[in-house]
Every structure is written in C-alpha cells, then in structure tokens.
C-alpha cells in the first residue's frame, strides 16, 4: 500500500510541481491566506465554501470562467438559479441510473476489445478511447473516440494554463476549444466532454497502477473503486472566486478573493480512515448545488475497468507522468500480465 501511495503521490507532485508542493506544505491548516488567495484544505471548510459561500461563477481563472470560454457564453459551471437547475435536471437524467445503464455497453465493448491484446498494454490510450466513446455516445457526436478525447485533453490543458499562469509549463493552444466544438453538436457538449474525458483519463490509469502496486486485484469491487477515487482525487483542486464576504473556519474571506479548494485534502487522501468516510468519498466530486453529476457514472466505469483488468493481475512495467495534462495523470502506463 505504501509503495502504491508514494508512487501515486509522485504523479500528483510531478504534474504541477510548484503548485502542489505549496499545497502539500500548507496542508495542516484548514484555511491559509496568501495575499488575496485563500487555500482551503480542511473538509469542513471545503464543504462550507461549496455550500454556503456565494461564488462568482463567471470569474476568469475559475472552472466556470473556463467553461464560459469553451462554450461561447458559459453553461453549468457558471450558471445559477433556475437556469442551472433546469440544465442540471436534464443532466441528472442523462447521467442517472438509466443513463449509466444505456452508456455502459459503450465502454464495456472498448474494454472487451482492448484488454488484454498481448503481453504488454499501455492503459492510457485504452482509457482515452473508452472516455471518448462514452462522451460521443452521451453527446450524440459522430467524432472518432480517440480524436474526441485528444481534443478534450487539449482544450482542458489550454484552460488550465489560463487558471494557473506561470505555474504550468508549455504554451497554451488558443485554437484547442474551437477544434473540440467542431466535433460536437452544441456548445454545452464541449463543457460536458471536457469534464468527463479529462477526469476519466486521469483517474482510471492511476487507480489501476495503485491496484497493481498494492496487490489489490483480488479485492476489486465497487467499494474499492470509490475508495481509490478518494485516495487519488483525480480533480485535486477547484479554483473558485468568492462573490461576497464570508468567514470560513475563522478566516475572513472578502468578495473577489481567489479560493483554491483542495479536494485532495478535503477527501483526506493521506489517511487510511478519514474522519467522515462518506463525505470524504463525495468530496472528490465536490459538494452542494454544483457537485459532479457524473459521479455515479465515474464510479461504475472505474469498477468495470478494474474488473476487466483483475483476471490478468497486471503489474506495472513502465509509467510516465503527463506534464501537459490539466489534471495529474499518466502520459503512458505500460502493464503486463502478472
Ligand atoms: C473520476 C471522475 C470525476 C471526478 C473526480 C469529477 C470531479 C468533479 C468535480 C470536483 C466537480 C466540481 C464540483 C463542485 O464545484 O462542487 C465536477 C463537476 C462536473 N462534472 Fe465531474 N468528475 C468526474 C467525472 C465526470 C463525468 C464522467 C462527467 C460526465 C459524464 C462529469 C461531469 C461534470 C459536470 C457537468 C460538472 C459541472 C456541474 C455543475 O457545475 O453543475 N464529471 N466534477
């Protein structure tokens, strides 16, 4: 378990070294102010910000701001009130139990075809295809799954470079969002595709690597999948901006302050048993009215992915961290049958 944890921590630290080293160093306090930026680490403070503090959903440098650019006006991440509730209702149906049952054969067929072809397989392109095929089915796009996944990847890394200027290496690609939009029926789909594909491509290989290194293949289950999502926190930080003054964990927050909500720490990924296990497993999907509507799909998809691998007891042959991706993950993860 310790090897699995320390290798996974390297994925997180190496992907965005300056930012994540700063977050690791300040983790022990629930809320830390650095000028006009407030780092929110503690589970209670994280929940409080997401459920109680008014957030500016269109501010530049937030997920909502990036979604607004991507979708030519902005949907979901930056919506409030009735408009947001109506869009959420449609999504809740598309991503609820029936929606998941409808989409499941799409990713199961990718898994059947791609696992396990020969002695060694790179799991990253397999997951890209699985995520691209799922997003295409969800949005009604006829784009080729791998091409769609790569366009979503480029659009997200361009947006992340806008979120965290100077902290991320490589230059931003200004046409990435246009390329993605051209593959999709409407602009809401671009935001949905970015949210679904990049988290999946980050999450599934890290969970498989963890299972391989910790010898967890015989224990694969829905509960293990949910716990691996907690431990890896695929979307580790949520950049937000306060819309009004508030106090969180004793720390005064002013409207306009930049909030860095650390989902990884709110989920207590560093603890084998968190203080509130149910909240910790939810925390990696956010909280409150904007919490991730894809959580159920993500958990079922990860369970299926691990179950498809488990009979081969894969071991990691070589792993390369992706320095270009918006979320910490692998550029390639070669595994062989164990
Ligand atoms: C391991 C996989 C995933 C993780 C860790 C994850 C995590 C998150 C997080 C942390 C948020 C922000 C929540 C908040 O502000 O409170 C979010 C929002 C969102 N996610 Fe996910 N997500 C995952 C998979 C997916 C999938 C598969 C889909 C769609 C099929 C999806 C669609 C969305 C959408 C549409 C939003 C915006 C919701 C809103 O603003 O109302 N996510 N996700």
GROMACS .gro file of C-alpha atoms and ligand atoms in nm:
model
  381
    1UNK     CA    1   0.000   0.000   0.000
    2UNK     CA    2   0.281   0.241   0.089
    3UNK     CA    3   0.456   0.190  -0.244
    4UNK     CA    4   0.127   0.249  -0.428
    5UNK     CA    5   0.063   0.564  -0.227
    6UNK     CA    6   0.412   0.711  -0.270
    7UNK     CA    7   0.420   0.640  -0.645
    8UNK     CA    8   0.078   0.796  -0.687
    9UNK     CA    9   0.191   1.099  -0.487
   10UNK     CA   10   0.473   1.142  -0.737
   11UNK     CA   11   0.215   1.167  -1.019
   12UNK     CA   12   0.046   1.446  -0.830
   13UNK     CA   13   0.365   1.631  -0.732
   14UNK     CA   14   0.542   1.595  -1.068
   15UNK     CA   15   0.249   1.708  -1.278
   16UNK     CA   16   0.243   2.063  -1.138
   17UNK     CA   17   0.545   2.076  -0.905
   18UNK     CA   18   0.534   2.434  -0.777
   19UNK     CA   19   0.163   2.445  -0.708
   20UNK     CA   20   0.129   2.105  -0.546
   21UNK     CA   21   0.444   2.142  -0.335
   22UNK     CA   22   0.292   2.466  -0.197
   23UNK     CA   23  -0.037   2.290  -0.122
   24UNK     CA   24   0.138   1.996   0.046
   25UNK     CA   25   0.343   2.235   0.263
   26UNK     CA   26   0.037   2.426   0.385
   27UNK     CA   27  -0.193   2.125   0.433
   28UNK     CA   28  -0.200   2.119   0.812
   29UNK     CA   29  -0.409   2.434   0.849
   30UNK     CA   30  -0.772   2.415   0.732
   31UNK     CA   31  -0.758   2.759   0.567
   32UNK     CA   32  -0.445   2.957   0.469
   33UNK     CA   33  -0.443   3.311   0.328
   34UNK     CA   34  -0.165   3.418   0.089
   35UNK     CA   35  -0.244   3.776  -0.013
   36UNK     CA   36  -0.580   3.773  -0.199
   37UNK     CA   37  -0.561   3.394  -0.243
   38UNK     CA   38  -0.712   3.160   0.017
   39UNK     CA   39  -0.611   2.793   0.023
   40UNK     CA   40  -0.889   2.572   0.162
   41UNK     CA   41  -0.768   2.233   0.286
   42UNK     CA   42  -0.994   2.120   0.572
   43UNK     CA   43  -1.301   1.902   0.497
   44UNK     CA   44  -1.541   2.126   0.693
   45UNK     CA   45  -1.404   2.447   0.540
   46UNK     CA   46  -1.423   2.291   0.189
   47UNK     CA   47  -1.786   2.186   0.240
   48UNK     CA   48  -1.871   2.526   0.383
   49UNK     CA   49  -1.727   2.715   0.086
   50UNK     CA   50  -1.908   2.496  -0.168
   51UNK     CA   51  -2.243   2.504   0.009
   52UNK     CA   52  -2.256   2.840   0.186
   53UNK     CA   53  -2.020   3.100   0.039
   54UNK     CA   54  -2.156   3.286  -0.268
   55UNK     CA   55  -1.915   3.213  -0.555
   56UNK     CA   56  -1.855   3.421  -0.865
   57UNK     CA   57  -1.934   3.160  -1.128
   58UNK     CA   58  -1.800   3.355  -1.424
   59UNK     CA   59  -1.473   3.493  -1.286
   60UNK     CA   60  -1.164   3.444  -1.502
   61UNK     CA   61  -0.936   3.175  -1.366
   62UNK     CA   62  -1.218   2.959  -1.229
   63UNK     CA   63  -1.372   2.643  -1.372
   64UNK     CA   64  -1.682   2.846  -1.459
   65UNK     CA   65  -1.475   3.109  -1.637
   66UNK     CA   66  -1.300   2.841  -1.842
   67UNK     CA   67  -1.636   2.676  -1.922
   68UNK     CA   68  -1.772   3.012  -2.036
   69UNK     CA   69  -1.488   3.049  -2.286
   70UNK     CA   70  -1.520   2.693  -2.402
   71UNK     CA   71  -1.891   2.712  -2.457
   72UNK     CA   72  -1.909   3.060  -2.602
   73UNK     CA   73  -2.119   3.205  -2.323
   74UNK     CA   74  -2.095   2.955  -2.048
   75UNK     CA   75  -2.313   2.680  -1.914
   76UNK     CA   76  -2.343   2.474  -1.599
   77UNK     CA   77  -2.025   2.554  -1.413
   78UNK     CA   78  -2.111   2.924  -1.421
   79UNK     CA   79  -2.489   2.901  -1.402
   80UNK     CA   80  -2.701   2.999  -1.107
   81UNK     CA   81  -3.065   2.971  -1.007
   82UNK     CA   82  -3.340   2.838  -1.232
   83UNK     CA   83  -3.128   2.813  -1.545
   84UNK     CA   84  -2.873   2.598  -1.366
   85UNK     CA   85  -3.141   2.382  -1.205
   86UNK     CA   86  -3.308   2.306  -1.542
   87UNK     CA   87  -2.979   2.212  -1.710
   88UNK     CA   88  -2.885   2.002  -1.407
   89UNK     CA   89  -3.218   1.816  -1.425
   90UNK     CA   90  -3.155   1.713  -1.785
   91UNK     CA   91  -2.802   1.606  -1.698
   92UNK     CA   92  -2.917   1.419  -1.388
   93UNK     CA   93  -3.142   1.210  -1.614
   94UNK     CA   94  -2.871   1.153  -1.876
   95UNK     CA   95  -2.620   1.056  -1.605
   96UNK     CA   96  -2.855   0.883  -1.359
   97UNK     CA   97  -2.903   0.506  -1.323
   98UNK     CA   98  -3.086   0.467  -1.656
   99UNK     CA   99  -2.836   0.683  -1.839
  100UNK     CA  100  -2.547   0.484  -1.694
  101UNK     CA  101  -2.717   0.156  -1.795
  102UNK     CA  102  -2.756   0.293  -2.150
  103UNK     CA  103  -2.392   0.405  -2.174
  104UNK     CA  104  -2.233   0.106  -2.002
  105UNK     CA  105  -2.223  -0.122  -2.309
  106UNK     CA  106  -2.024   0.151  -2.490
  107UNK     CA  107  -1.727   0.137  -2.252
  108UNK     CA  108  -1.764  -0.237  -2.191
  109UNK     CA  109  -1.718  -0.301  -2.562
  110UNK     CA  110  -1.395  -0.092  -2.565
  111UNK     CA  111  -1.270  -0.293  -2.264
  112UNK     CA  112  -1.354  -0.625  -2.431
  113UNK     CA  113  -1.172  -0.527  -2.748
  114UNK     CA  114  -0.862  -0.370  -2.591
  115UNK     CA  115  -0.789  -0.583  -2.283
  116UNK     CA  116  -0.565  -0.778  -2.296
  117UNK     CA  117  -0.421  -0.791  -2.652
  118UNK     CA  118  -0.068  -0.916  -2.599
  119UNK     CA  119   0.183  -0.938  -2.322
  120UNK     CA  120   0.212  -0.564  -2.259
  121UNK     CA  121  -0.053  -0.294  -2.297
  122UNK     CA  122  -0.049   0.084  -2.249
  123UNK     CA  123  -0.361   0.161  -2.044
  124UNK     CA  124  -0.367   0.535  -2.124
  125UNK     CA  125  -0.479   0.507  -2.490
  126UNK     CA  126  -0.730   0.239  -2.386
  127UNK     CA  127  -0.883   0.479  -2.133
  128UNK     CA  128  -0.876   0.768  -2.383
  129UNK     CA  129  -1.075   0.557  -2.627
  130UNK     CA  130  -1.317   0.445  -2.354
  131UNK     CA  131  -1.370   0.806  -2.237
  132UNK     CA  132  -1.402   0.940  -2.593
  133UNK     CA  133  -1.653   0.669  -2.688
  134UNK     CA  134  -1.860   0.740  -2.374
  135UNK     CA  135  -1.858   1.116  -2.435
  136UNK     CA  136  -1.954   1.065  -2.802
  137UNK     CA  137  -2.247   0.843  -2.701
  138UNK     CA  138  -2.355   1.092  -2.433
  139UNK     CA  139  -2.348   1.393  -2.665
  140UNK     CA  140  -2.458   1.222  -2.989
  141UNK     CA  141  -2.128   1.316  -3.155
  142UNK     CA  142  -2.009   1.109  -3.451
  143UNK     CA  143  -1.646   1.202  -3.385
  144UNK     CA  144  -1.390   0.925  -3.366
  145UNK     CA  145  -1.349   0.846  -2.990
  146UNK     CA  146  -0.970   0.889  -2.968
  147UNK     CA  147  -0.979   1.215  -3.165
  148UNK     CA  148  -1.257   1.348  -2.941
  149UNK     CA  149  -1.065   1.254  -2.625
  150UNK     CA  150  -0.748   1.423  -2.753
  151UNK     CA  151  -0.939   1.741  -2.845
  152UNK     CA  152  -1.090   1.746  -2.492
  153UNK     CA  153  -0.742   1.699  -2.347
  154UNK     CA  154  -0.601   1.995  -2.547
  155UNK     CA  155  -0.894   2.219  -2.454
  156UNK     CA  156  -0.850   2.141  -2.083
  157UNK     CA  157  -0.477   2.197  -2.079
  158UNK     CA  158  -0.525   2.531  -2.257
  159UNK     CA  159  -0.780   2.631  -1.990
  160UNK     CA  160  -0.555   2.513  -1.704
  161UNK     CA  161  -0.278   2.733  -1.837
  162UNK     CA  162  -0.517   3.026  -1.807
  163UNK     CA  163  -0.609   2.925  -1.450
  164UNK     CA  164  -0.256   2.897  -1.326
  165UNK     CA  165  -0.040   3.126  -1.538
  166UNK     CA  166   0.330   3.086  -1.479
  167UNK     CA  167   0.287   2.774  -1.272
  168UNK     CA  168   0.238   2.533  -1.559
  169UNK     CA  169   0.496   2.458  -1.826
  170UNK     CA  170   0.426   2.464  -2.204
  171UNK     CA  171   0.237   2.717  -2.408
  172UNK     CA  172  -0.136   2.746  -2.437
  173UNK     CA  173  -0.303   2.639  -2.765
  174UNK     CA  174  -0.559   2.914  -2.848
  175UNK     CA  175  -0.746   2.701  -3.108
  176UNK     CA  176  -0.800   2.398  -2.885
  177UNK     CA  177  -1.157   2.493  -2.784
  178UNK     CA  178  -1.260   2.554  -3.149
  179UNK     CA  179  -1.133   2.212  -3.254
  180UNK     CA  180  -1.334   2.045  -2.979
  181UNK     CA  181  -1.651   2.245  -3.052
  182UNK     CA  182  -1.632   2.148  -3.420
  183UNK     CA  183  -1.668   1.781  -3.320
  184UNK     CA  184  -1.980   1.829  -3.108
  185UNK     CA  185  -2.349   1.906  -3.178
  186UNK     CA  186  -2.371   2.205  -2.939
  187UNK     CA  187  -2.163   2.412  -2.702
  188UNK     CA  188  -2.296   2.256  -2.379
  189UNK     CA  189  -2.142   1.932  -2.506
  190UNK     CA  190  -1.791   2.080  -2.511
  191UNK     CA  191  -1.802   2.155  -2.140
  192UNK     CA  192  -1.952   1.816  -2.062
  193UNK     CA  193  -1.692   1.638  -2.276
  194UNK     CA  194  -1.404   1.823  -2.112
  195UNK     CA  195  -1.542   1.747  -1.762
  196UNK     CA  196  -1.599   1.378  -1.843
  197UNK     CA  197  -1.294   1.289  -2.054
  198UNK     CA  198  -1.013   1.454  -1.861
  199UNK     CA  199  -1.119   1.328  -1.521
  200UNK     CA  200  -1.160   0.974  -1.659
  201UNK     CA  201  -0.823   0.976  -1.838
  202UNK     CA  202  -0.658   1.095  -1.516
  203UNK     CA  203  -0.849   0.865  -1.280
  204UNK     CA  204  -0.861   0.520  -1.436
  205UNK     CA  205  -0.489   0.461  -1.503
  206UNK     CA  206  -0.391   0.594  -1.158
  207UNK     CA  207  -0.640   0.360  -0.992
  208UNK     CA  208  -0.509   0.065  -1.196
  209UNK     CA  209  -0.149   0.150  -1.106
  210UNK     CA  210  -0.249   0.169  -0.738
  211UNK     CA  211  -0.419  -0.174  -0.756
  212UNK     CA  212  -0.116  -0.327  -0.929
  213UNK     CA  213   0.138  -0.186  -0.684
  214UNK     CA  214  -0.067  -0.262  -0.373
  215UNK     CA  215  -0.164  -0.613  -0.491
  216UNK     CA  216  -0.535  -0.530  -0.477
  217UNK     CA  217  -0.656  -0.723  -0.785
  218UNK     CA  218  -0.834  -0.996  -0.584
  219UNK     CA  219  -1.025  -0.727  -0.392
  220UNK     CA  220  -1.171  -0.534  -0.688
  221UNK     CA  221  -1.526  -0.415  -0.609
  222UNK     CA  222  -1.746  -0.105  -0.631
  223UNK     CA  223  -1.636  -0.009  -0.278
  224UNK     CA  224  -1.266  -0.036  -0.370
  225UNK     CA  225  -1.328   0.181  -0.679
  226UNK     CA  226  -1.495   0.452  -0.467
  227UNK     CA  227  -1.209   0.437  -0.218
  228UNK     CA  228  -0.944   0.462  -0.492
  229UNK     CA  229  -1.119   0.773  -0.622
  230UNK     CA  230  -1.093   0.917  -0.272
  231UNK     CA  231  -0.726   0.825  -0.240
  232UNK     CA  232  -0.623   0.958  -0.581
  233UNK     CA  233  -0.858   1.263  -0.601
  234UNK     CA  234  -0.833   1.291  -0.981
  235UNK     CA  235  -0.951   1.655  -0.982
  236UNK     CA  236  -0.739   1.771  -0.686
  237UNK     CA  237  -0.812   2.144  -0.685
  238UNK     CA  238  -1.117   2.352  -0.765
  239UNK     CA  239  -1.027   2.714  -0.846
  240UNK     CA  240  -1.309   2.949  -0.743
  241UNK     CA  241  -1.363   3.319  -0.661
  242UNK     CA  242  -1.573   3.449  -0.367
  243UNK     CA  243  -1.864   3.671  -0.471
  244UNK     CA  244  -1.923   3.819  -0.122
  245UNK     CA  245  -1.765   3.848   0.222
  246UNK     CA  246  -1.784   3.543   0.449
  247UNK     CA  247  -1.599   3.371   0.731
  248UNK     CA  248  -1.475   3.015   0.687
  249UNK     CA  249  -1.309   2.820   0.970
  250UNK     CA  250  -1.247   3.151   1.146
  251UNK     CA  251  -1.079   3.304   0.841
  252UNK     CA  252  -1.243   3.618   0.695
  253UNK     CA  253  -1.298   3.594   0.320
  254UNK     CA  254  -1.360   3.902   0.105
  255UNK     CA  255  -1.562   3.920  -0.215
  256UNK     CA  256  -1.315   3.887  -0.504
  257UNK     CA  257  -1.072   3.664  -0.312
  258UNK     CA  258  -0.934   3.376  -0.515
  259UNK     CA  259  -1.017   3.043  -0.346
  260UNK     CA  260  -0.811   2.732  -0.410
  261UNK     CA  261  -1.031   2.446  -0.284
  262UNK     CA  262  -0.811   2.141  -0.231
  263UNK     CA  263  -1.039   1.842  -0.294
  264UNK     CA  264  -0.748   1.605  -0.234
  265UNK     CA  265  -0.704   1.727   0.121
  266UNK     CA  266  -1.077   1.760   0.191
  267UNK     CA  267  -1.103   1.392   0.095
  268UNK     CA  268  -0.819   1.314   0.339
  269UNK     CA  269  -0.633   1.114   0.076
  270UNK     CA  270  -0.338   1.089   0.314
  271UNK     CA  271  -0.546   0.898   0.576
  272UNK     CA  272  -0.640   0.528   0.558
  273UNK     CA  273  -0.959   0.607   0.753
  274UNK     CA  274  -1.091   0.963   0.717
  275UNK     CA  275  -1.290   1.136   0.990
  276UNK     CA  276  -1.612   1.117   0.784
  277UNK     CA  277  -1.568   0.841   0.520
  278UNK     CA  278  -1.892   0.912   0.331
  279UNK     CA  279  -1.814   1.282   0.295
  280UNK     CA  280  -1.451   1.206   0.203
  281UNK     CA  281  -1.564   0.985  -0.089
  282UNK     CA  282  -1.805   1.257  -0.202
  283UNK     CA  283  -1.552   1.541  -0.158
  284UNK     CA  284  -1.354   1.438  -0.467
  285UNK     CA  285  -1.672   1.511  -0.665
  286UNK     CA  286  -1.735   1.848  -0.495
  287UNK     CA  287  -2.038   1.937  -0.280
  288UNK     CA  288  -2.358   2.140  -0.290
  289UNK     CA  289  -2.561   2.254  -0.591
  290UNK     CA  290  -2.273   2.219  -0.841
  291UNK     CA  291  -2.144   1.879  -0.722
  292UNK     CA  292  -2.037   1.649  -1.005
  293UNK     CA  293  -2.340   1.494  -1.180
  294UNK     CA  294  -2.110   1.230  -1.337
  295UNK     CA  295  -2.004   1.073  -1.004
  296UNK     CA  296  -2.220   0.761  -1.039
  297UNK     CA  297  -2.106   0.705  -1.396
  298UNK     CA  298  -1.741   0.755  -1.296
  299UNK     CA  299  -1.766   0.503  -1.012
  300UNK     CA  300  -1.936   0.236  -1.229
  301UNK     CA  301  -1.689   0.293  -1.512
  302UNK     CA  302  -1.389   0.257  -1.281
  303UNK     CA  303  -1.537  -0.059  -1.125
  304UNK     CA  304  -1.583  -0.210  -1.475
  305UNK     CA  305  -1.233  -0.109  -1.581
  306UNK     CA  306  -1.070  -0.269  -1.275
  307UNK     CA  307  -1.291  -0.579  -1.306
  308UNK     CA  308  -1.183  -0.618  -1.672
  309UNK     CA  309  -0.815  -0.599  -1.568
  310UNK     CA  310  -0.834  -0.809  -1.249
  311UNK     CA  311  -0.827  -1.157  -1.411
  312UNK     CA  312  -0.485  -1.071  -1.564
  313UNK     CA  313  -0.336  -0.945  -1.234
  314UNK     CA  314  -0.144  -0.675  -1.427
  315UNK     CA  315   0.187  -0.541  -1.298
  316UNK     CA  316   0.334  -0.203  -1.393
  317UNK     CA  317   0.623  -0.225  -1.641
  318UNK     CA  318   0.678   0.147  -1.702
  319UNK     CA  319   0.490   0.464  -1.609
  320UNK     CA  320   0.537   0.815  -1.745
  321UNK     CA  321   0.374   1.116  -1.578
  322UNK     CA  322   0.197   1.360  -1.810
  323UNK     CA  323   0.339   1.711  -1.767
  324UNK     CA  324   0.099   1.861  -2.021
  325UNK     CA  325  -0.236   1.749  -1.880
  326UNK     CA  326  -0.469   1.976  -1.681
  327UNK     CA  327  -0.512   1.704  -1.417
  328UNK     CA  328  -0.234   1.491  -1.267
  329UNK     CA  329  -0.213   1.166  -1.458
  330UNK     CA  330  -0.003   0.938  -1.675
  331UNK     CA  331   0.105   1.000  -2.035
  332UNK     CA  332   0.157   0.626  -2.059
  333UNK     CA  333   0.117   0.332  -1.823
  334UNK     CA  334   0.257   0.006  -1.955
  335UNK     CA  335   0.136  -0.305  -1.774
  336UNK     CA  336   0.190  -0.677  -1.838
  337UNK     CA  337   0.000  -0.982  -1.727
  338UNK     CA  338   0.112  -1.083  -1.379
  339LIG     C1  339  -1.329   1.046  -1.166
  339LIG     C2  340  -1.408   1.118  -1.235
  339LIG     C3  341  -1.460   1.255  -1.199
  339LIG     C4  342  -1.422   1.341  -1.099
  339LIG     C5  343  -1.315   1.321  -0.992
  339LIG     C6  344  -1.506   1.460  -1.112
  339LIG     C7  345  -1.498   1.571  -1.028
  339LIG     C8  346  -1.575   1.685  -1.041
  339LIG     C9  347  -1.567   1.798  -0.953
  339LIG    C10  348  -1.475   1.811  -0.833
  339LIG    C11  349  -1.658   1.891  -0.997
  339LIG    C12  350  -1.685   2.030  -0.935
  339LIG    C13  351  -1.792   2.015  -0.828
  339LIG    C14  352  -1.824   2.140  -0.747
  339LIG     O1  353  -1.798   2.253  -0.791
  339LIG     O2  354  -1.879   2.123  -0.635
  339LIG    C15  355  -1.723   1.834  -1.114
  339LIG    C16  356  -1.821   1.898  -1.188
  339LIG    C17  357  -1.879   1.845  -1.301
  339LIG     N1  358  -1.858   1.718  -1.353
  339LIG    FE1  359  -1.734   1.577  -1.279
  339LIG     N2  360  -1.589   1.444  -1.218
  339LIG    C18  361  -1.566   1.320  -1.274
  339LIG    C19  362  -1.631   1.265  -1.382
  339LIG    C20  363  -1.730   1.325  -1.454
  339LIG    C21  364  -1.801   1.264  -1.562
  339LIG    C22  365  -1.775   1.121  -1.613
  339LIG    C23  366  -1.891   1.356  -1.609
  339LIG    C24  367  -1.992   1.346  -1.720
  339LIG    C25  368  -2.020   1.237  -1.784
  339LIG    C26  369  -1.876   1.475  -1.527
  339LIG    C27  370  -1.947   1.592  -1.545
  339LIG    C28  371  -1.937   1.704  -1.464
  339LIG    C29  372  -2.015   1.827  -1.486
  339LIG    C30  373  -2.113   1.853  -1.598
  339LIG    C31  374  -1.978   1.914  -1.383
  339LIG    C32  375  -2.032   2.058  -1.360
  339LIG    C33  376  -2.152   2.055  -1.270
  339LIG    C34  377  -2.211   2.192  -1.237
  339LIG     O3  378  -2.139   2.293  -1.244
  339LIG     O4  379  -2.329   2.197  -1.203
  339LIG     N3  380  -1.779   1.452  -1.434
  339LIG     N4  381  -1.671   1.709  -1.137
   0.00000   0.00000   0.00000
